[in-house]
PDB file of C-alpha atoms in Angstrom:
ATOM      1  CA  UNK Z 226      -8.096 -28.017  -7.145  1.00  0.00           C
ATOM      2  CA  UNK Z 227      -6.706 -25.704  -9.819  1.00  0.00           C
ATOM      3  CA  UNK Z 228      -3.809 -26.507 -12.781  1.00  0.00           C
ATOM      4  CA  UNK Z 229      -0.522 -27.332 -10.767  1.00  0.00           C
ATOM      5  CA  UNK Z 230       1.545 -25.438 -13.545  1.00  0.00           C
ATOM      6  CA  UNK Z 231      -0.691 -22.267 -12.094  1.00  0.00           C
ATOM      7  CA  UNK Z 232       0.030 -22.469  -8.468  1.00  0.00           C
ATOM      8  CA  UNK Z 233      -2.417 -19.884  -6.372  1.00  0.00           C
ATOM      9  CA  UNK Z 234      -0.570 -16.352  -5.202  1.00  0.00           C
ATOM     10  CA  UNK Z 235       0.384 -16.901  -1.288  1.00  0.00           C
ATOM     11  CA  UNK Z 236      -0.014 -12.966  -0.827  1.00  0.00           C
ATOM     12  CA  UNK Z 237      -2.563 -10.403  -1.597  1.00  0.00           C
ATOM     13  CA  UNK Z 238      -1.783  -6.985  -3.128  1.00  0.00           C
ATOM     14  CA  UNK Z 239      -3.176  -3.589  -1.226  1.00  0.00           C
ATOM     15  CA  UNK Z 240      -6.642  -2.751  -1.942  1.00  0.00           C
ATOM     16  CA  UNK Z 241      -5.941   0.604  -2.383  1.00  0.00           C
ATOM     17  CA  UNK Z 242      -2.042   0.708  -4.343  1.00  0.00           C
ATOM     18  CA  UNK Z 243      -1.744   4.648  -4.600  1.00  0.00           C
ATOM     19  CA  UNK Z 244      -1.784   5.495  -0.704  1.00  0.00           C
ATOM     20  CA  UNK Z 245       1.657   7.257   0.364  1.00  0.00           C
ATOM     21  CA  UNK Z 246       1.026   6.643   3.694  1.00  0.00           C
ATOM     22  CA  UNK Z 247       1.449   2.733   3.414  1.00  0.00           C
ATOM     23  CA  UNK Z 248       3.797   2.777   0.179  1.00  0.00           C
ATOM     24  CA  UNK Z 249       6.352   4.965   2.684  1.00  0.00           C
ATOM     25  CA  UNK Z 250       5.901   2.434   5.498  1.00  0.00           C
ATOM     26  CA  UNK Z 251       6.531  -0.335   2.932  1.00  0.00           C
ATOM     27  CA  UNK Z 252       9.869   1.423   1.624  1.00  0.00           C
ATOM     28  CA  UNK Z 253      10.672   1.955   5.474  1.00  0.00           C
ATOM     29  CA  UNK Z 254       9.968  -1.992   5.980  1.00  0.00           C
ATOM     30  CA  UNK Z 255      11.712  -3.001   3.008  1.00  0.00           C
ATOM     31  CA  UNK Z 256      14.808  -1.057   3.358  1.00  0.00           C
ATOM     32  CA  UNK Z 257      15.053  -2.477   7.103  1.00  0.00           C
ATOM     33  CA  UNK Z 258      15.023  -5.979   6.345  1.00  0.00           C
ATOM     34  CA  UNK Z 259      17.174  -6.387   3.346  1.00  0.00           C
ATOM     35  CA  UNK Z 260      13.930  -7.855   1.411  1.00  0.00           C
ATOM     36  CA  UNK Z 261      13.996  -8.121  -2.549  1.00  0.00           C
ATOM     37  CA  UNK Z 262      10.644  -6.308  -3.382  1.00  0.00           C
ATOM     38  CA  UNK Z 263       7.311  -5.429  -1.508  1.00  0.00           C
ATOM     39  CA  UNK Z 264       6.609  -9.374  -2.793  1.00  0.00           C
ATOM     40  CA  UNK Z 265       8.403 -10.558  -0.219  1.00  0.00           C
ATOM     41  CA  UNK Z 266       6.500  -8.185   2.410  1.00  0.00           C
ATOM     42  CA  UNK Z 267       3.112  -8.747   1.274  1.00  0.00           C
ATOM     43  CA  UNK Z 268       4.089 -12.827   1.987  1.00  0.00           C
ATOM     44  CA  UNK Z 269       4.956 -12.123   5.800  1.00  0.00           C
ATOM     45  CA  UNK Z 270       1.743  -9.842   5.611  1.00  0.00           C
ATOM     46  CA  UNK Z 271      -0.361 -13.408   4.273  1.00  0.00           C
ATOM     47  CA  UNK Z 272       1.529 -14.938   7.040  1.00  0.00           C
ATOM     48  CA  UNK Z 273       0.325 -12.812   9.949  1.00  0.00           C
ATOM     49  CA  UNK Z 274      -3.090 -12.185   8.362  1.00  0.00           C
ATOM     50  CA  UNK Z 275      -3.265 -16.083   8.534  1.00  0.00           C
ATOM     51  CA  UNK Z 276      -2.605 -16.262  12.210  1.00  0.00           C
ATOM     52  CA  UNK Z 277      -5.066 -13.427  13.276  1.00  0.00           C
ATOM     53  CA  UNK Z 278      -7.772 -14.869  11.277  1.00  0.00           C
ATOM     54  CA  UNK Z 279      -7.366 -18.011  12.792  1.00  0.00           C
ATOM     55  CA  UNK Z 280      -7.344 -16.028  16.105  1.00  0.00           C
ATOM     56  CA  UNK Z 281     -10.523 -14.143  15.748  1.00  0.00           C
ATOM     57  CA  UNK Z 282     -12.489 -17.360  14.907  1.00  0.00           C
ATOM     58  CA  UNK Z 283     -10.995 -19.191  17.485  1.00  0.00           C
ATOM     59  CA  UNK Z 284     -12.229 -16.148  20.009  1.00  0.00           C
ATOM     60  CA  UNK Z 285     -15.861 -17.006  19.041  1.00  0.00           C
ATOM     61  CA  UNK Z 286     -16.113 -20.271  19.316  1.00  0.00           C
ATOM     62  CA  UNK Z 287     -14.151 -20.459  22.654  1.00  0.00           C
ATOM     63  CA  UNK Z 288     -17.407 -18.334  23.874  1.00  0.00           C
ATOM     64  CA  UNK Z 289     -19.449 -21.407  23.031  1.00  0.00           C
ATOM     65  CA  UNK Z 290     -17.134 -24.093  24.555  1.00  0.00           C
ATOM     66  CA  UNK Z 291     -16.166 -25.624  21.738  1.00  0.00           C
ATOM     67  CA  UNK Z 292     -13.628 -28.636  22.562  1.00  0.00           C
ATOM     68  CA  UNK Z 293     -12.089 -29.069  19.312  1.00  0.00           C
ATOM     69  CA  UNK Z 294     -11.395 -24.895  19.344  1.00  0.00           C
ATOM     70  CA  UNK Z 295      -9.246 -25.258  22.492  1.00  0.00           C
ATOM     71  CA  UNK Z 296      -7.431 -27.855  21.267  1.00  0.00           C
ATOM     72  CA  UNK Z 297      -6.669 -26.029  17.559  1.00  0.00           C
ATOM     73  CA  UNK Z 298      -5.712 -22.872  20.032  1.00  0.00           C
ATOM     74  CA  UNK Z 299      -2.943 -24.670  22.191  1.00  0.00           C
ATOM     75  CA  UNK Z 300      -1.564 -25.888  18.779  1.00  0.00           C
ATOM     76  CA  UNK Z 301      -1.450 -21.983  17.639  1.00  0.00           C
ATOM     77  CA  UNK Z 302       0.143 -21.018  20.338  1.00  0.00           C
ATOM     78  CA  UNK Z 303       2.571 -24.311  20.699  1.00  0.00           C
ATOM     79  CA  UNK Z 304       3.584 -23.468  16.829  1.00  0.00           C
ATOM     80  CA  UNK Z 305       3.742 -19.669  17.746  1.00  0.00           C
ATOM     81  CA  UNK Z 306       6.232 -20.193  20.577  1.00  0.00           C
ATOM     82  CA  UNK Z 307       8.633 -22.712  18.501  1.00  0.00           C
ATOM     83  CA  UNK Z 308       8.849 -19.700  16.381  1.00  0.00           C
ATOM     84  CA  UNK Z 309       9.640 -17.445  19.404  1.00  0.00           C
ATOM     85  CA  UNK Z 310       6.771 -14.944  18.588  1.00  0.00           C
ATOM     86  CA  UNK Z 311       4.969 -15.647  21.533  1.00  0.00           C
ATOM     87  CA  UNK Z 312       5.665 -16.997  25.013  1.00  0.00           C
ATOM     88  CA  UNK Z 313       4.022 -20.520  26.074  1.00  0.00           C
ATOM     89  CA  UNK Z 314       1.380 -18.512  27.965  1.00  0.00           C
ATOM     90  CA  UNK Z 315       0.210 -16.652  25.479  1.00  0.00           C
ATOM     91  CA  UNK Z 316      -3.636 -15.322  24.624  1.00  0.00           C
ATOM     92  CA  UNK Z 317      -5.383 -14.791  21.582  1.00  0.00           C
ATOM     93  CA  UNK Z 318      -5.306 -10.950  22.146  1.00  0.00           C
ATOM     94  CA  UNK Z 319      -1.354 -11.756  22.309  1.00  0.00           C
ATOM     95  CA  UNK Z 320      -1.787 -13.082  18.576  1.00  0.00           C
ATOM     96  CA  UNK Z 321      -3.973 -10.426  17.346  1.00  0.00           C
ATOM     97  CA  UNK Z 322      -1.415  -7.625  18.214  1.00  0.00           C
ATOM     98  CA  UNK Z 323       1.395  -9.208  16.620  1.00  0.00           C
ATOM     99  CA  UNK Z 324       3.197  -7.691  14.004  1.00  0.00           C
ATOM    100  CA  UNK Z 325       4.657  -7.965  10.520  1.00  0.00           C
ATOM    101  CA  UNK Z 326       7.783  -7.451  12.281  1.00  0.00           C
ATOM    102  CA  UNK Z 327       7.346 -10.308  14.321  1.00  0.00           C
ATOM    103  CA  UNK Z 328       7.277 -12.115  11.793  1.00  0.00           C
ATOM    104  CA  UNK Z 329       9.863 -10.691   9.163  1.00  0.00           C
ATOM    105  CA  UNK Z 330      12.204 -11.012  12.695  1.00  0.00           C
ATOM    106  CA  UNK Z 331      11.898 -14.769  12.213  1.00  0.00           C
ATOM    107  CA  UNK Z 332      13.152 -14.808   8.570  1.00  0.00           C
ATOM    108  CA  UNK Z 333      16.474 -16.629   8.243  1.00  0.00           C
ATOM    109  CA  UNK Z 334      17.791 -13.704   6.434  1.00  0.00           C
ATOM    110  CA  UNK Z 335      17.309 -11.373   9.529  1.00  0.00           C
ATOM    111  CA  UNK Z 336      18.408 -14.262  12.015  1.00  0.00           C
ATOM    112  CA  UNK Z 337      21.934 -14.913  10.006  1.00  0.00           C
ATOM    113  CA  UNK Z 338      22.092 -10.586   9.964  1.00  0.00           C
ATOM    114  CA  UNK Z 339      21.621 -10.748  13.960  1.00  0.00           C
ATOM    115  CA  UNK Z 340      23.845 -13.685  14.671  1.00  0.00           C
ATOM    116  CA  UNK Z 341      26.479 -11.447  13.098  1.00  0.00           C
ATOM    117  CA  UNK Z 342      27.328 -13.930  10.327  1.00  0.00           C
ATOM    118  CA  UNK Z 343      26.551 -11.026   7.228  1.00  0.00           C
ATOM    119  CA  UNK Z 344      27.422  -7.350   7.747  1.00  0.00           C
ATOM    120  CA  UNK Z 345      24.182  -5.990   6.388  1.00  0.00           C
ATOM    121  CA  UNK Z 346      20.679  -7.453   5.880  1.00  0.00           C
ATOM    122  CA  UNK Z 347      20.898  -7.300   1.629  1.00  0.00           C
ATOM    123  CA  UNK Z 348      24.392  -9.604   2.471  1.00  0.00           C
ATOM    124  CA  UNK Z 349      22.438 -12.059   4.260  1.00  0.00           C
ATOM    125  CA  UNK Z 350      20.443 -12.220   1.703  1.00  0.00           C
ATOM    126  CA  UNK Z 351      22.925 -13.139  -0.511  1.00  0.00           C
ATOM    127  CA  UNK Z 352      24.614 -15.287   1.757  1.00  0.00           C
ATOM    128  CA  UNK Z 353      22.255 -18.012   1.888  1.00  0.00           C
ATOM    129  CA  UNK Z 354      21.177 -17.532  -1.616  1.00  0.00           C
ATOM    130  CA  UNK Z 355      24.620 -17.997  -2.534  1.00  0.00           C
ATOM    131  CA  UNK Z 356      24.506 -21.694  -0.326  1.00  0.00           C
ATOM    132  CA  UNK Z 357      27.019 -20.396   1.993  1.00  0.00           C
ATOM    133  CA  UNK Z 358      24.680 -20.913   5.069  1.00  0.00           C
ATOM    134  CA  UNK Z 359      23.922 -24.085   6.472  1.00  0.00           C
ATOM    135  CA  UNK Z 360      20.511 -24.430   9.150  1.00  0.00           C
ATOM    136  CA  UNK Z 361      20.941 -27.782  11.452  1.00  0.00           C
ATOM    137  CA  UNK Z 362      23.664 -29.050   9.436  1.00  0.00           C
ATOM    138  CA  UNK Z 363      21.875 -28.384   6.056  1.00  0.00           C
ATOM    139  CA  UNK Z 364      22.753 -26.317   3.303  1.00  0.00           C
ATOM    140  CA  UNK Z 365      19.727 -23.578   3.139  1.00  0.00           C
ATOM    141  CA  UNK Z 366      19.369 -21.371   0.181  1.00  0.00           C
ATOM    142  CA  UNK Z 367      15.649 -19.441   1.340  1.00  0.00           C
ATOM    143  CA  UNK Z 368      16.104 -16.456   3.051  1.00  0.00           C
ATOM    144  CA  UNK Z 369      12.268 -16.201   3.624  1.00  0.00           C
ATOM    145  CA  UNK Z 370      12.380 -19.793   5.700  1.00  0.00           C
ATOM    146  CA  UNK Z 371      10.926 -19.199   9.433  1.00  0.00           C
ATOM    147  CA  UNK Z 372      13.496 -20.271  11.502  1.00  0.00           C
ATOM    148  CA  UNK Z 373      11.978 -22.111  14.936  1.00  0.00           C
ATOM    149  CA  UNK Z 374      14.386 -21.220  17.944  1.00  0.00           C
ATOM    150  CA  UNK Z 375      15.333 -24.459  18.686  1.00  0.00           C
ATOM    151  CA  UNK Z 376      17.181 -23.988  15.387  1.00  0.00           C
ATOM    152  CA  UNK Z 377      18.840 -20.571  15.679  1.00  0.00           C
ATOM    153  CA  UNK Z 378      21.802 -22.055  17.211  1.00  0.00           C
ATOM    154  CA  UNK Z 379      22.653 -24.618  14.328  1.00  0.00           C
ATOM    155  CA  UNK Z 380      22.800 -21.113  12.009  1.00  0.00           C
ATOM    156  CA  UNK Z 381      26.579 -21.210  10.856  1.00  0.00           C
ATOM    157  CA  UNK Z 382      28.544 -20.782   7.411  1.00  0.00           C
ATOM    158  CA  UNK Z 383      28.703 -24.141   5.377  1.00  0.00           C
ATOM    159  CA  UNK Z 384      30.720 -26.397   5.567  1.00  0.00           C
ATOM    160  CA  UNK Z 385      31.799 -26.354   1.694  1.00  0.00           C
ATOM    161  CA  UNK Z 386      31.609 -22.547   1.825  1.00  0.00           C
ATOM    162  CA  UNK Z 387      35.183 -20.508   1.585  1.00  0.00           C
ATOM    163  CA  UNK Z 388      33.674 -18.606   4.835  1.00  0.00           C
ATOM    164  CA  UNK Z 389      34.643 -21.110   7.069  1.00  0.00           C
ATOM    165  CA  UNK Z 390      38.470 -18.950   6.870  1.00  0.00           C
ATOM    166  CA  UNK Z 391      38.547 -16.637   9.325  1.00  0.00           C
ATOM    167  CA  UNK Z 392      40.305 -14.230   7.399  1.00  0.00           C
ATOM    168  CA  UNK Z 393      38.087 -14.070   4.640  1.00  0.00           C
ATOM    169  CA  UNK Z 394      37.850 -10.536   3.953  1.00  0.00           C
ATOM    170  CA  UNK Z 395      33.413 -10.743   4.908  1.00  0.00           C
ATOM    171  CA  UNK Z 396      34.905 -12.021   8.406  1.00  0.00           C
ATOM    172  CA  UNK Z 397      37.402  -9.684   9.048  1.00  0.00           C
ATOM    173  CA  UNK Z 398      35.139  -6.769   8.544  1.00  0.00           C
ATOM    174  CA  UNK Z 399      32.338  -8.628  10.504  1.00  0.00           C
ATOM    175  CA  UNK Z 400      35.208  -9.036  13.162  1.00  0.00           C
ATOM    176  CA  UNK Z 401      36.336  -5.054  12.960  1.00  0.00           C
ATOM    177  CA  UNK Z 402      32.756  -3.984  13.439  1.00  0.00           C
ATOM    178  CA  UNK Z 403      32.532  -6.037  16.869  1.00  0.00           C
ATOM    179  CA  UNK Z 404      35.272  -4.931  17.676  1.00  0.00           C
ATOM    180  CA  UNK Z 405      34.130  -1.202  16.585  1.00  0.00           C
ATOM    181  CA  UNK Z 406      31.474  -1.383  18.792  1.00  0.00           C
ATOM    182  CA  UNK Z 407      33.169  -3.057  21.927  1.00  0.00           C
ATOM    183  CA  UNK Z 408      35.555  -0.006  22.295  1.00  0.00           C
ATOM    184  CA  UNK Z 409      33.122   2.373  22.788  1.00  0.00           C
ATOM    185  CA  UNK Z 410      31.223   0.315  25.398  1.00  0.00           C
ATOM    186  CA  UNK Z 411      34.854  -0.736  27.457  1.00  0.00           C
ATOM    187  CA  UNK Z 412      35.567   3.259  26.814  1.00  0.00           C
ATOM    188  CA  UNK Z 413      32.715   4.432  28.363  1.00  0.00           C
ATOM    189  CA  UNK Z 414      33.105   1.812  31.525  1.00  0.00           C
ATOM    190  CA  UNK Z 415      36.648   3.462  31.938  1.00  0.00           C
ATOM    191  CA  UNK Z 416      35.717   7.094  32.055  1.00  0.00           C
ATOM    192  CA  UNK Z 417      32.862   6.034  34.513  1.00  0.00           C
ATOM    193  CA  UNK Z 418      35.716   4.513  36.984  1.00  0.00           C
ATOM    194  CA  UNK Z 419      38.064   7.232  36.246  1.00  0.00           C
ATOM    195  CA  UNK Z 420      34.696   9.393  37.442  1.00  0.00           C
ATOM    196  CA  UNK Z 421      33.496   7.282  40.628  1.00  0.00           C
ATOM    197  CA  UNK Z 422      37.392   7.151  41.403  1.00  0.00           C
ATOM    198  CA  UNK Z 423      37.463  11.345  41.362  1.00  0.00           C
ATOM    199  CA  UNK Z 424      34.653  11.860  43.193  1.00  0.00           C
ATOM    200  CA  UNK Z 425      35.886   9.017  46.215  1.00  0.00           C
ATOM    201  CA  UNK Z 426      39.240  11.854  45.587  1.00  0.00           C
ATOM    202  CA  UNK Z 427      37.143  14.632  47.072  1.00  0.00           C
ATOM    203  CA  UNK Z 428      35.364  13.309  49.847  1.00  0.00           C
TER     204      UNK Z 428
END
């Protein structure tokens, strides 16, 4: 079972640390997601290397009818859905082509960054860290916690947490940027009118 005060690593580090190839990818992935160190990325990577392993052996024992591994593979893809990786009608092949941005998408760090509650991914981070995120009326300080959909909706600031003012200065530049990117959108339907409106002029 092992000494408890020496817990087993939940990730395992590249076979091969020297190739640019995946350290640039890594930088690219990091970067992206706001994450802390390649730690964090080698953790999703245990993650999805946990799901396709359990794929592949499901795929050969489904060949021999075993009961038990259709049962074990509707769980998979039940607990793969709830995450909103996969659909409800999913396939093993669906699993094994997943990504570790499928996964690293499912992060509560990146889901508080999409619901437009931080500005950038590294102030999500801090965010929650910070306890100024609550998940289903909760207080939630992990920004690596795999947030199932049902739950994305229950993502808001705390209740305690000085946030809640709408003009804090983190929500008033959260509110220029929407409102940064709305003008160019209502801009762009405008001159399209203005256009259809010309060219009704000339026939």
């Amino acid at each position: 079972m092992g000494d408890q005060s020496f817990p087993h690593k939940k990730y395992s580090t590249p076979r091969h640390p020297w190739e640019k190839g995946r350290i640039d990818a890594e930088k690219e992935i990091v970067r992206k997601y706001g994450l802390k160190n390649k730690r964090e990325l080698w953790k999703g990577q245990a993650v999805l290397d946990s799901f396709r392993t359990q794929a592949r052996d499901l795929q050969a024992r489904l060949r021999y009818n075993d009961p038990n591994a259709t049962v074990q593979y509707q769980n998979m893809i039940k607990r793969l859905s709830r995450y909103n990786m996969l659909g409800e009608n999913a396939t093993l092949d669906d699993v094994l082509s997943l990504t570790i941005e499928d996964v690293l998408e499912r992060r509560l760090q990146t889901v508080v960054f999409r619901k437009n509650l931080a500005t950038t991914q590294k102030q999500a981070r801090q965010l929650i860290t910070h306890g100024h995120v609550s998940l289903d009326g909760r207080r939630t300080t992990i920004p690596s916690l795999l947030v199932e959909a049902k739950h994305e909706d229950s993502i808001v600031y705390d209740s305690a947490s000085p946030l809640q003012d709408e003009l804090h200065p983190i929500r008033q530049v959260i509110l220029g940027e929407k409102q940064a990117e709305e003008e160019p959108e209502e801009g762009a339907e405008q001159a399209a009118a203005e256009q259809k409106g010309r060219e009704g002029r000339r026939r």
